[in-house]
mmCIF file of C-alpha atoms and ligand atoms in Angstrom:
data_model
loop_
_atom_site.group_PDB
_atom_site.id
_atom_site.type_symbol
_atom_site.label_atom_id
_atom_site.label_comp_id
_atom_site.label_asym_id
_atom_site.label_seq_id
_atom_site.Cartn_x
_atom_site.Cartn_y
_atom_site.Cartn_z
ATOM 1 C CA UNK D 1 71.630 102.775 109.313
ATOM 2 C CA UNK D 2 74.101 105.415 110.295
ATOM 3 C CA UNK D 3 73.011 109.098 109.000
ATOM 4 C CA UNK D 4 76.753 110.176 107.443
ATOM 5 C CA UNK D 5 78.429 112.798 105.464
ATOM 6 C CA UNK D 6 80.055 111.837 102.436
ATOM 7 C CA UNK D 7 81.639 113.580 98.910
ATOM 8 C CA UNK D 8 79.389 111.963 96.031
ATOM 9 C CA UNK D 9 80.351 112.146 92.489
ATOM 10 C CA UNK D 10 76.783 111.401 90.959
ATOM 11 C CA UNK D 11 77.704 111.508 87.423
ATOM 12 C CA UNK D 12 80.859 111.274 84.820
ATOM 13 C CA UNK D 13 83.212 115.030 84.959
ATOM 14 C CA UNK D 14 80.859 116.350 87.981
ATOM 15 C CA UNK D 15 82.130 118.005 90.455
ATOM 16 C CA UNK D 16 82.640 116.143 94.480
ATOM 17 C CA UNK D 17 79.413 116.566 96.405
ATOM 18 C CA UNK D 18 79.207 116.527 99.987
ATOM 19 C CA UNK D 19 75.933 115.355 100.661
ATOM 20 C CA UNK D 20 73.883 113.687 103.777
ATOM 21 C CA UNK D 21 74.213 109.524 103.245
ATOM 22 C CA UNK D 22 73.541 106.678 105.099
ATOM 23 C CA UNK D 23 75.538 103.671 105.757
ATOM 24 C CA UNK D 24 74.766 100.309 106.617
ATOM 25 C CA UNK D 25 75.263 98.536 109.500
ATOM 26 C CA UNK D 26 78.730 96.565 109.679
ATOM 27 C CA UNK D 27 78.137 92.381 109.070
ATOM 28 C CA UNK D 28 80.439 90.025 111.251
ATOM 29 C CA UNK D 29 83.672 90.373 108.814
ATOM 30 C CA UNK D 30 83.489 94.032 108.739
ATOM 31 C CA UNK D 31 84.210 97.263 110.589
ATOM 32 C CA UNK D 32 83.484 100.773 110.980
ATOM 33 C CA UNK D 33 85.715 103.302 110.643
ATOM 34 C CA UNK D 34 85.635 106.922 111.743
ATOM 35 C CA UNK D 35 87.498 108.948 109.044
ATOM 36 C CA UNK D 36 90.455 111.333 109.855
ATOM 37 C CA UNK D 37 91.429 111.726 106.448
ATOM 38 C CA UNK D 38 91.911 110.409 102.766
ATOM 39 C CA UNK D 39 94.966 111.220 100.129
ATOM 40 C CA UNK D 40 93.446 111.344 96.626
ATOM 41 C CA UNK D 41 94.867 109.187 94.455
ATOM 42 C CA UNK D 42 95.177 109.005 90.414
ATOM 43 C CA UNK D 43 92.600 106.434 90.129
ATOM 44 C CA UNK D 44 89.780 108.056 92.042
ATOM 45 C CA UNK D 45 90.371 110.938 89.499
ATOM 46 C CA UNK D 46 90.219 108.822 86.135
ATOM 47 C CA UNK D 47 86.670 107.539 87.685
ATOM 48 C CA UNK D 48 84.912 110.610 88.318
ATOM 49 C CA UNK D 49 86.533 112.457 84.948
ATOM 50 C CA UNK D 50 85.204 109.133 82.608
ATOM 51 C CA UNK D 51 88.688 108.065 82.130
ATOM 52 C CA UNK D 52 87.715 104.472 82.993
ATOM 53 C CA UNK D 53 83.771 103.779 83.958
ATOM 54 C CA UNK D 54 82.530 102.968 87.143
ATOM 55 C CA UNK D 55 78.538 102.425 88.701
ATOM 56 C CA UNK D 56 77.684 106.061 89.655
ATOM 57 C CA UNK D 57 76.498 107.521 91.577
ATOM 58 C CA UNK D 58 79.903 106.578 94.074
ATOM 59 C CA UNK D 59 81.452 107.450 97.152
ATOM 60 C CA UNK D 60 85.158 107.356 95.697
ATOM 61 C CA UNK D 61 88.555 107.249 98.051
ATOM 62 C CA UNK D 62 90.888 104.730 98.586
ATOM 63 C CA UNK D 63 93.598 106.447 101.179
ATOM 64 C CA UNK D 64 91.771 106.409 103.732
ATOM 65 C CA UNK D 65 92.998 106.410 107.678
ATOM 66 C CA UNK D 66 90.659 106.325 110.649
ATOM 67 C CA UNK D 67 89.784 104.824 114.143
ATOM 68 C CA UNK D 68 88.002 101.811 114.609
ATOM 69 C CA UNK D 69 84.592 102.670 116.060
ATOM 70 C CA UNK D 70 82.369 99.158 115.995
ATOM 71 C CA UNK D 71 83.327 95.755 114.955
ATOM 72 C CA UNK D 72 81.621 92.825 113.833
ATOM 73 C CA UNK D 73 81.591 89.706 116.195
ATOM 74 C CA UNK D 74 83.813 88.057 113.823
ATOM 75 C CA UNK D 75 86.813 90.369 113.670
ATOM 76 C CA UNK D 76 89.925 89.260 115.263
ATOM 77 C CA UNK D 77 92.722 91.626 113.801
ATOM 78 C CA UNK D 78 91.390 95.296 115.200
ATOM 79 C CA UNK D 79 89.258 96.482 118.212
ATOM 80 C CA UNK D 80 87.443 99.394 119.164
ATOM 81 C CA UNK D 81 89.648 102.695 119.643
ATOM 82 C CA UNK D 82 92.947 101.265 116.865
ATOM 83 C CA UNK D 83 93.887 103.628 114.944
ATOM 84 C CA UNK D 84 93.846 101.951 110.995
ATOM 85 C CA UNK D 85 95.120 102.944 107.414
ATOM 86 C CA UNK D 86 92.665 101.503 104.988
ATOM 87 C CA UNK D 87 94.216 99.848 101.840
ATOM 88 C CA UNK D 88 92.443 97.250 98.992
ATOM 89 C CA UNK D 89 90.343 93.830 99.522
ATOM 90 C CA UNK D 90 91.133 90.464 99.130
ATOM 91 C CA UNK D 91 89.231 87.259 100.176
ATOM 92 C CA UNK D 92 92.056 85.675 102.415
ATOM 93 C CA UNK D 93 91.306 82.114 101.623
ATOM 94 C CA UNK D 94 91.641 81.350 98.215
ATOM 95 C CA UNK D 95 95.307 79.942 96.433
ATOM 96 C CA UNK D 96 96.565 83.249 95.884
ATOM 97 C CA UNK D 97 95.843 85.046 99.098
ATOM 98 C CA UNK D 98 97.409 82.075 100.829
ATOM 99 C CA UNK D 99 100.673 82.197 98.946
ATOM 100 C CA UNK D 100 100.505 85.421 99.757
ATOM 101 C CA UNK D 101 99.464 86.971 96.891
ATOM 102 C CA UNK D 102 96.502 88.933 97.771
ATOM 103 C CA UNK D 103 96.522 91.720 94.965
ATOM 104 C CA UNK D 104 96.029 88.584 92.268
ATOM 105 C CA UNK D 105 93.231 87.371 94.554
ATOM 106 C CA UNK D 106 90.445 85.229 92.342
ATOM 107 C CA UNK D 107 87.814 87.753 93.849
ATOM 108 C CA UNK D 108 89.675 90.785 93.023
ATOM 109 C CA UNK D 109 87.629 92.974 91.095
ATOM 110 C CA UNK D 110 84.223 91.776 92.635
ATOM 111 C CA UNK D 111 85.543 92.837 95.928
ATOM 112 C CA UNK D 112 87.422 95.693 94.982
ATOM 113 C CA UNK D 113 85.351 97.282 91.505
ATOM 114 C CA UNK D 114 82.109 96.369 91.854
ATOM 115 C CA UNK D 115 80.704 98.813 93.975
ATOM 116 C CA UNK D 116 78.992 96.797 96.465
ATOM 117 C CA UNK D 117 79.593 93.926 98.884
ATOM 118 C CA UNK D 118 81.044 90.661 97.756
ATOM 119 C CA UNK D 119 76.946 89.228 98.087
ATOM 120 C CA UNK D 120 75.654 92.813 95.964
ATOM 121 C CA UNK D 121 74.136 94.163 98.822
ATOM 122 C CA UNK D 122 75.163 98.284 98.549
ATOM 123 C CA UNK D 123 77.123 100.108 102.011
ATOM 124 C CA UNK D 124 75.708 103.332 100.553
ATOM 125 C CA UNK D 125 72.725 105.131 100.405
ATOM 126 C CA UNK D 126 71.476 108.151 99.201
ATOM 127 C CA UNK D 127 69.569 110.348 101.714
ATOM 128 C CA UNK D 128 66.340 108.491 100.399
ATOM 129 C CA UNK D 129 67.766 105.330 102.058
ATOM 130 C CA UNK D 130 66.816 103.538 99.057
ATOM 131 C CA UNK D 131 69.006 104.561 96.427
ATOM 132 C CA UNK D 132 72.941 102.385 96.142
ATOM 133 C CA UNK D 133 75.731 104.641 96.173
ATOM 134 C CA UNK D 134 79.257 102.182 94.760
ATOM 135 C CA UNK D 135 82.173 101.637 96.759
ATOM 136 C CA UNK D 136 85.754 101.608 95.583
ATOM 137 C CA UNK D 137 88.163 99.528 96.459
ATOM 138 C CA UNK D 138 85.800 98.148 99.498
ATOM 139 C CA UNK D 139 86.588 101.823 100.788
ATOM 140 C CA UNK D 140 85.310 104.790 100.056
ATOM 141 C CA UNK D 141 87.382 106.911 102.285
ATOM 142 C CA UNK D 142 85.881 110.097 100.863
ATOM 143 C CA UNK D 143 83.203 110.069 103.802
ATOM 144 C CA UNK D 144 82.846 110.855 107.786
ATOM 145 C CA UNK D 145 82.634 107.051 108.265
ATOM 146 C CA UNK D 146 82.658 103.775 106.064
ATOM 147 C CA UNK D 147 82.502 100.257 106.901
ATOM 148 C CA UNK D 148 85.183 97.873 104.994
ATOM 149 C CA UNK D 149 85.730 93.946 105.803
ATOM 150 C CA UNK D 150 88.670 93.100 107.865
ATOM 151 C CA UNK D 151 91.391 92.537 105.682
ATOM 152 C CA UNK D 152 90.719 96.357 104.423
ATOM 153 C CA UNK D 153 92.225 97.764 107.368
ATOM 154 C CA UNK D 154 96.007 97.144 108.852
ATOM 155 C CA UNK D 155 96.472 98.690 112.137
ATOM 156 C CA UNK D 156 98.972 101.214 112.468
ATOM 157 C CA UNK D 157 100.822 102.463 115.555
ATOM 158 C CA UNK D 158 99.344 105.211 117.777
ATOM 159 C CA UNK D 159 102.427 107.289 117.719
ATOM 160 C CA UNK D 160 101.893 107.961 114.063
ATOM 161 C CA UNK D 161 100.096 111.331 112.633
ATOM 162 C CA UNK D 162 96.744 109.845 110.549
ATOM 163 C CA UNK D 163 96.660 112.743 108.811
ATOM 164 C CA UNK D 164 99.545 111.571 106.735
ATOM 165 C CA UNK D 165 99.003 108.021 106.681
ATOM 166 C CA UNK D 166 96.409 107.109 104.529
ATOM 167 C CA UNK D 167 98.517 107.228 101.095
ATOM 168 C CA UNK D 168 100.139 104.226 102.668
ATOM 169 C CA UNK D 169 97.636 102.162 101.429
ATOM 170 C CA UNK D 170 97.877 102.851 97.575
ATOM 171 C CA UNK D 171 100.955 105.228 95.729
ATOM 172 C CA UNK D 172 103.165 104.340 98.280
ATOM 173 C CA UNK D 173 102.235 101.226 98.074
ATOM 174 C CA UNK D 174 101.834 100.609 94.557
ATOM 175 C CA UNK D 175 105.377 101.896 94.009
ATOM 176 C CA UNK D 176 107.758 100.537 96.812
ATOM 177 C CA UNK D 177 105.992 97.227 96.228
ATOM 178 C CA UNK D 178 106.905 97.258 92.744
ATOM 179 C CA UNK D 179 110.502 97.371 93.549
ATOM 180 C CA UNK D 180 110.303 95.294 96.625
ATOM 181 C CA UNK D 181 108.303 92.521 95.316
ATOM 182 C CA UNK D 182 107.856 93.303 91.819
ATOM 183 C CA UNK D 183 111.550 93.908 90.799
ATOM 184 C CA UNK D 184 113.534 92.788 93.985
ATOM 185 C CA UNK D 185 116.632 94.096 92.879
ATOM 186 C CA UNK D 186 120.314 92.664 93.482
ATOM 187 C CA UNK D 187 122.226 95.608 95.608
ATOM 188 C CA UNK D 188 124.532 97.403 93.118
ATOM 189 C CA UNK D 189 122.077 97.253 90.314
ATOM 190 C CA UNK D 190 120.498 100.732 88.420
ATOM 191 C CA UNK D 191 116.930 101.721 87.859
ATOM 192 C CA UNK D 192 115.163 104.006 85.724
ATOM 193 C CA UNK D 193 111.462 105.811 87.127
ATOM 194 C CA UNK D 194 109.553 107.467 84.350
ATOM 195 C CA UNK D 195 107.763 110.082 86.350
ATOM 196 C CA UNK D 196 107.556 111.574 89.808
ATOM 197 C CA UNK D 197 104.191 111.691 91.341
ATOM 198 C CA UNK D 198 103.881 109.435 94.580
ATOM 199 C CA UNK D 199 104.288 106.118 92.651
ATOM 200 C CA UNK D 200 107.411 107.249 91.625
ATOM 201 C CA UNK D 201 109.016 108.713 94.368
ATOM 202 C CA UNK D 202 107.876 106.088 96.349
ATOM 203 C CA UNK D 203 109.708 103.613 93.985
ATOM 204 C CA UNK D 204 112.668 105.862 94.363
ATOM 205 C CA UNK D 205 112.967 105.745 97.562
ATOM 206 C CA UNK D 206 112.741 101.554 97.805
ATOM 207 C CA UNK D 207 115.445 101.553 95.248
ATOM 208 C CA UNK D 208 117.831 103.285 97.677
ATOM 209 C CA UNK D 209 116.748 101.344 100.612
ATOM 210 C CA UNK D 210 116.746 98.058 98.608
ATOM 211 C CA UNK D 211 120.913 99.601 97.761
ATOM 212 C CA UNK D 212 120.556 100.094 93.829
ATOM 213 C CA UNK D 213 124.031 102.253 92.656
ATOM 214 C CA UNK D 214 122.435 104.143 90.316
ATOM 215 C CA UNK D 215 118.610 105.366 90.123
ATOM 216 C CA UNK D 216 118.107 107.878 87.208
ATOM 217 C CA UNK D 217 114.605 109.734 87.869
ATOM 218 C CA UNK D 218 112.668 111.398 84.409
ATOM 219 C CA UNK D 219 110.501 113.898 84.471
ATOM 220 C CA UNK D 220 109.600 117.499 82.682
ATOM 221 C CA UNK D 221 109.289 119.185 85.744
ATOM 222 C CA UNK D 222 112.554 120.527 86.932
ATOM 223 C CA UNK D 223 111.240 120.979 90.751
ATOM 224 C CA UNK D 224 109.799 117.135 91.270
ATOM 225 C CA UNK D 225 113.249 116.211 90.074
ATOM 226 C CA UNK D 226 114.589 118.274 92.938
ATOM 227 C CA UNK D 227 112.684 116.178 95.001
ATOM 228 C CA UNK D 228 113.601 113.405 93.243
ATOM 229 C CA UNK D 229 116.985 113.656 94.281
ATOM 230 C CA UNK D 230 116.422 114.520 97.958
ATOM 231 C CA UNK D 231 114.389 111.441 97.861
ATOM 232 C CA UNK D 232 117.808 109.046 96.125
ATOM 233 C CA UNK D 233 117.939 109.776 92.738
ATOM 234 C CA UNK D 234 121.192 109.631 92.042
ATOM 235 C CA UNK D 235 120.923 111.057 88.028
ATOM 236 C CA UNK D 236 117.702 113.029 87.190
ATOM 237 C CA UNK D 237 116.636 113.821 83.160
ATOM 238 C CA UNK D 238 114.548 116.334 82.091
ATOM 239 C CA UNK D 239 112.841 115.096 79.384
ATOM 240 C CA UNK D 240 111.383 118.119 78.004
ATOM 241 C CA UNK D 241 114.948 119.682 77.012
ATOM 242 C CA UNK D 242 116.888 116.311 76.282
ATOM 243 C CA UNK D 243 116.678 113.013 74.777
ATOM 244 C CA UNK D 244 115.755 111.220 78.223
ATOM 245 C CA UNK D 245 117.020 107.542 76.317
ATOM 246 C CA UNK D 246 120.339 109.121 75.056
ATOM 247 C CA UNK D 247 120.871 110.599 78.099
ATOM 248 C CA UNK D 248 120.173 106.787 80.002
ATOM 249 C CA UNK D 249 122.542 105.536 77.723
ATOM 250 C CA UNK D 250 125.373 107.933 78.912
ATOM 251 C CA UNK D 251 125.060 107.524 82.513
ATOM 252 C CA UNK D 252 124.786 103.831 82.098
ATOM 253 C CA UNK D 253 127.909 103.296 79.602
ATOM 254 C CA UNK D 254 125.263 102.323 76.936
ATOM 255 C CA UNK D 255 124.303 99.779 78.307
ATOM 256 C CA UNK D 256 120.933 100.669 79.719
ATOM 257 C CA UNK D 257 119.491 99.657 83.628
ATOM 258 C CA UNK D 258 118.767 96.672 85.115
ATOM 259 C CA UNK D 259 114.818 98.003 85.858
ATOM 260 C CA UNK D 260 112.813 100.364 84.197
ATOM 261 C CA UNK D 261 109.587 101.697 86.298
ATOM 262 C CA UNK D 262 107.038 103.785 84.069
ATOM 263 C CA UNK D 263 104.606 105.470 85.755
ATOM 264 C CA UNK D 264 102.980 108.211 83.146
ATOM 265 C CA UNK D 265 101.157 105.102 80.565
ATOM 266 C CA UNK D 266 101.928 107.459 77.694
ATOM 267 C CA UNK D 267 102.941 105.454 74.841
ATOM 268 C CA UNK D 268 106.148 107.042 73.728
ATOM 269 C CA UNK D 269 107.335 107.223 77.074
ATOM 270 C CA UNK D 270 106.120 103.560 77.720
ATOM 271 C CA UNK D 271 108.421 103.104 74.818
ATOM 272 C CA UNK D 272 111.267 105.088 75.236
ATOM 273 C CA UNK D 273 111.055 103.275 78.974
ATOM 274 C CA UNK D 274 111.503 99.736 77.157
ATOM 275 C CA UNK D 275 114.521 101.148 75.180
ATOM 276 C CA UNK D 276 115.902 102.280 78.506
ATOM 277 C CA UNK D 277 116.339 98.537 80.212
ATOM 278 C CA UNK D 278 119.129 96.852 79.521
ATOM 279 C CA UNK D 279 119.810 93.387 78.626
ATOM 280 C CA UNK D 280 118.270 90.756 80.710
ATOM 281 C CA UNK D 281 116.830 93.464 82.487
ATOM 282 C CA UNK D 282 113.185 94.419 83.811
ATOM 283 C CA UNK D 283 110.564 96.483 82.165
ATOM 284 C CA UNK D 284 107.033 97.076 84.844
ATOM 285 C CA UNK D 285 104.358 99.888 83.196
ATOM 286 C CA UNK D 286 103.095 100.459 86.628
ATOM 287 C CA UNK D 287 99.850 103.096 85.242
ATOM 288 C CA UNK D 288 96.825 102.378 85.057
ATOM 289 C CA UNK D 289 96.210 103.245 81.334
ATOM 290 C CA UNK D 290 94.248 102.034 78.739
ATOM 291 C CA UNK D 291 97.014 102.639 76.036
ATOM 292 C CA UNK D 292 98.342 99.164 74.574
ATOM 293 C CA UNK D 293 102.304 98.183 74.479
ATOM 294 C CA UNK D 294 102.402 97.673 71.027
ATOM 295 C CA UNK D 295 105.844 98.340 70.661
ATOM 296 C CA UNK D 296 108.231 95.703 71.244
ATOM 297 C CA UNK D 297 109.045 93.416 68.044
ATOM 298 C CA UNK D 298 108.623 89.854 68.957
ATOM 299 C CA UNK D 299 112.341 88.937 67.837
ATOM 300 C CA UNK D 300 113.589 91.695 70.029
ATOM 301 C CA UNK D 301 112.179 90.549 73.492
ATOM 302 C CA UNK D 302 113.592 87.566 72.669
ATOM 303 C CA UNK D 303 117.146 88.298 71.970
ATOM 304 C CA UNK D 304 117.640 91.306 74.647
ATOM 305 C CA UNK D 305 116.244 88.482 76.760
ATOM 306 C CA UNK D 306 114.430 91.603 78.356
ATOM 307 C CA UNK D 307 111.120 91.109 80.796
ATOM 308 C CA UNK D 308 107.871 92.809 80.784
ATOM 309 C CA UNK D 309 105.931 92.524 84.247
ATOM 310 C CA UNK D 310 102.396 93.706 85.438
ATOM 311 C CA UNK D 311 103.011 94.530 88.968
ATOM 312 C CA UNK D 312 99.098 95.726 90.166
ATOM 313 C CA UNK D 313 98.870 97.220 94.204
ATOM 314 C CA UNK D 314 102.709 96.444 94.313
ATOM 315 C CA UNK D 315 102.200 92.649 94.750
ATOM 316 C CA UNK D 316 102.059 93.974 98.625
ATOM 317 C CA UNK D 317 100.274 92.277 101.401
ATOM 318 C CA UNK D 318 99.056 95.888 102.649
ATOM 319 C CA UNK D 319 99.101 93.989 106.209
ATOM 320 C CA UNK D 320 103.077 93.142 106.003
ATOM 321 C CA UNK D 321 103.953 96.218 103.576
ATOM 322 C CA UNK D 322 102.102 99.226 105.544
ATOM 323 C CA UNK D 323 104.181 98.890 108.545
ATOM 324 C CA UNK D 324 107.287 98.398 107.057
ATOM 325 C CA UNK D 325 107.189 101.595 105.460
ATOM 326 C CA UNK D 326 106.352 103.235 108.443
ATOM 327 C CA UNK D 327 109.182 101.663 110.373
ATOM 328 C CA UNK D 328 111.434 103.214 107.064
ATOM 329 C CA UNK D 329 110.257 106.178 107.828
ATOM 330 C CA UNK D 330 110.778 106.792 111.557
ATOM 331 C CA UNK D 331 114.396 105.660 110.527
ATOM 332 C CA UNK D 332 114.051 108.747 107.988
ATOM 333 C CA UNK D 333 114.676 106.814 104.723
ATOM 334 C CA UNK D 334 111.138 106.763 103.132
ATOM 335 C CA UNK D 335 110.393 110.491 104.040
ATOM 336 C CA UNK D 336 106.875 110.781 102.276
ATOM 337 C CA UNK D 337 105.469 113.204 103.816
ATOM 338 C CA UNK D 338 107.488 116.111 102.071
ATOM 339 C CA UNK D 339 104.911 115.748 99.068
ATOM 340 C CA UNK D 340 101.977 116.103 100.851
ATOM 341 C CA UNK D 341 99.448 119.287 101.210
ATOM 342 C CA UNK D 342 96.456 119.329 103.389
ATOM 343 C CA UNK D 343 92.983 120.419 102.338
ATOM 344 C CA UNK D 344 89.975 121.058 104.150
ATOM 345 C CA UNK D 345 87.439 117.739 103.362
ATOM 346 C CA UNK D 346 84.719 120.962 102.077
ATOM 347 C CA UNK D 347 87.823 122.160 99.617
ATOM 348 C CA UNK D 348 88.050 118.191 98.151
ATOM 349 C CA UNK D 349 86.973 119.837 94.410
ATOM 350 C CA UNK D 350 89.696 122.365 94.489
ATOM 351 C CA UNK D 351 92.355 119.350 95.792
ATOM 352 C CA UNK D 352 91.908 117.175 93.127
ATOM 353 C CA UNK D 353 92.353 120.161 90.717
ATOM 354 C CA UNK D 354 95.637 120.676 92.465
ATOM 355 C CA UNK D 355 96.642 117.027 91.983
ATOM 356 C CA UNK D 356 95.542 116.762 88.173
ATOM 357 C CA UNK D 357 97.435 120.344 87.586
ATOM 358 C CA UNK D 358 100.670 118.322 88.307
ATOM 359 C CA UNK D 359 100.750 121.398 91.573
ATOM 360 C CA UNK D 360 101.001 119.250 94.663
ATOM 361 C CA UNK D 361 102.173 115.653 94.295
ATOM 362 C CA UNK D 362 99.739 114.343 97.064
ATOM 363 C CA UNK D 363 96.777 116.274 98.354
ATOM 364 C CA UNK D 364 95.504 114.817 101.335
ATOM 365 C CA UNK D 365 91.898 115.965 102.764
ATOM 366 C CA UNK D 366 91.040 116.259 106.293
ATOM 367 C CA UNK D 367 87.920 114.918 107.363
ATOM 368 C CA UNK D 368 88.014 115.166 111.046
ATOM 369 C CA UNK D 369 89.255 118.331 112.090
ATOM 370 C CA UNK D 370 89.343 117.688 115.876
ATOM 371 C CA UNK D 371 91.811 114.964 115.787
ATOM 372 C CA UNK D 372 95.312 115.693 117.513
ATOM 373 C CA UNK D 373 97.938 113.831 116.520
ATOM 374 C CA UNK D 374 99.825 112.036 119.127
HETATM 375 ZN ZN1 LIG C 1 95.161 104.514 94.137
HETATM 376 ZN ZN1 LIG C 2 91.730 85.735 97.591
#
């Protein structure tokens, strides 16, 4: 076992804790990965505040980007020295993954929830090297090293900065593939994002690329909606000083847009959302959010002929999805990086107080300080 450094949350509302761990040694299908750094996402937070549960104690962190440092004798896809953003697990082999469909994989949530290997053997231990400290995602990214299975990692060109690149592999993600694959929108056709944290910019930005006329942004915070627009909203809606559904209906001649994107999962906005999408049109609830969509009358779905999807990871294969948006954004049109701030990986505490503040859109912390960017 590998002597590590790692932040551990060890129980429900404590604080990160970087602590001395150790970490197995990586099987055939896996590989170890030296962390650079790790955005912090949403979900990592509603863990470690008791939002939703999870097996503590837990090495939480699911943005991760790295180098490869060791590889298993069955890996084919990455090799010593490649430089790797880290995104979910999936199996690879059973009739979802090979219709290429990995985020509805049948193994899903054993791989990706349950804290240890696929088999229940643990990664992580405490410094006793007896104690099991969960995974998430298959990648606890909050950590000097980890060691994921293969189809965790996509490899990533040298030439780009892996300080920035680990939200790849979840917000960004989780909101262009909602457009891309979830919606997949005609070109002329209009879109409504409730909210502007990385899932929604990012699904901002894929509506422009994808060529939608019209992509109204919501918010209640006048600067995101400034970056909204920089980003291709074409209409933005504060929602704290107007009616953000009359205001839809204006802009869209009453009638409402072809896809509706809500990212908050608070129930009058998931409804007000619904109300938003017009005829025939698309309705995704993108959160993850325990609140229930108990607000559409039976008869009504039915005659606005209107569709509710659950979209979960984007319907992305990270592998396919990952590069692409890197490709956008050396062409400039998925400019991410403007709502990103760095922290120190020691300052991870005062990071994800910045994030849950609404303050800084995406913090990202840096693990290894001596890496130069290319
Ligand atoms: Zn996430
Ligand atoms: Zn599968």
């Amino acid at each position: 076992m590998k002597q590590i450094k790692a932040a551990v949350v060890n129980g429900v509302n404590e604080d990160y804790k970087i602590e001395t761990v150790y970490l197995d040694e990586p099987r055939s299908n896996e590989v170890l990965v030296k962390m650079v750094a790790s955005g912090i996402c949403h979900s990592d937070e509603a863990f470690r505040l008791g939002d939703a549960d999870y097996g503590l104690p837990a090495i939480f962190g699911h943005e991760g980007a790295g180098i490869v440092e060791q590889v298993g004798d069955a890996v084919k896809s990455v090799k010593v020295g490649d430089h790797v953003v880290l995104s979910y697990a999936f199996c690879g082999h059973c009739n979802s993954c090979l219709h290429g469909k990995p985020a509805t994989c049948d193994e899903w949530a054993v791989l990706n929830v349950s804290g240890r290997r696929k088999n229940g053997d643990p990664i992580f231990y405490k410094e006793d090297k007896k104690t099991p400290i969960s995974t998430l995602l298959g990648q606890s990214s909050f950590a000097t090293h980890t060691v994921v299975d293969e189809n965790n990692v996509i490899k990533i060109d040298k030439s780009v900065d892996l300080t920035i690149a680990g939200p790849l592999g979840c917000g960004f993600l989780t909101g262009s593939g909602t457009v891309f694959n979830g919606f997949k929108p005609k070109v002329n056709s209009t879109m409504t994002v409730f909210g502007t944290g990385t899932v929604g910019l990012a699904g901002i930005m894929a509506a422009k690329i994808a060529g939608c006329s019209t992509i109204i942004s919501i918010d209640i915070h006048d600067h995101r909606l400034e970056t909204a627009k920089k980003l291709g909203a074409t209409h933005t809606i504060n929602s704290k000083n107007v009616d953000a559904l009359e205001e839809v209906r204006k802009i869209t001649n009453g009638l409402g847009t072809n896809y509706v994107m809500d990212t908050t999962g608070i129930s009058s906005v998931m409804k007000t959302a619904f109300d938003a999408t017009a005829q025939g049109g698309v309705y995704a609830p993108v959160a993850v959010s325990s609140n229930e969509l108990t607000f559409v009358p039976f008869g009504e779905l039915v005659v606005s002929t209107k569709s509710i999807i659950g979209v979960l990871m984007g319907d992305a294969v990270p592998q396919v999805s990952i590069p692409q948006m890197i490709d956008f954004y050396k062409q400039g049109r998925f400019d991410f990086t403007s709502v990103i701030k760095k922290f120190d990986f020691e300052d991870i505490n005062e990071a994800a107080n910045a994030s849950n503040s609404g303050e800084v859109i995406k913090p990202i912390i840096i693990i290894d300080k001596t890496y130069k960017p290319q």
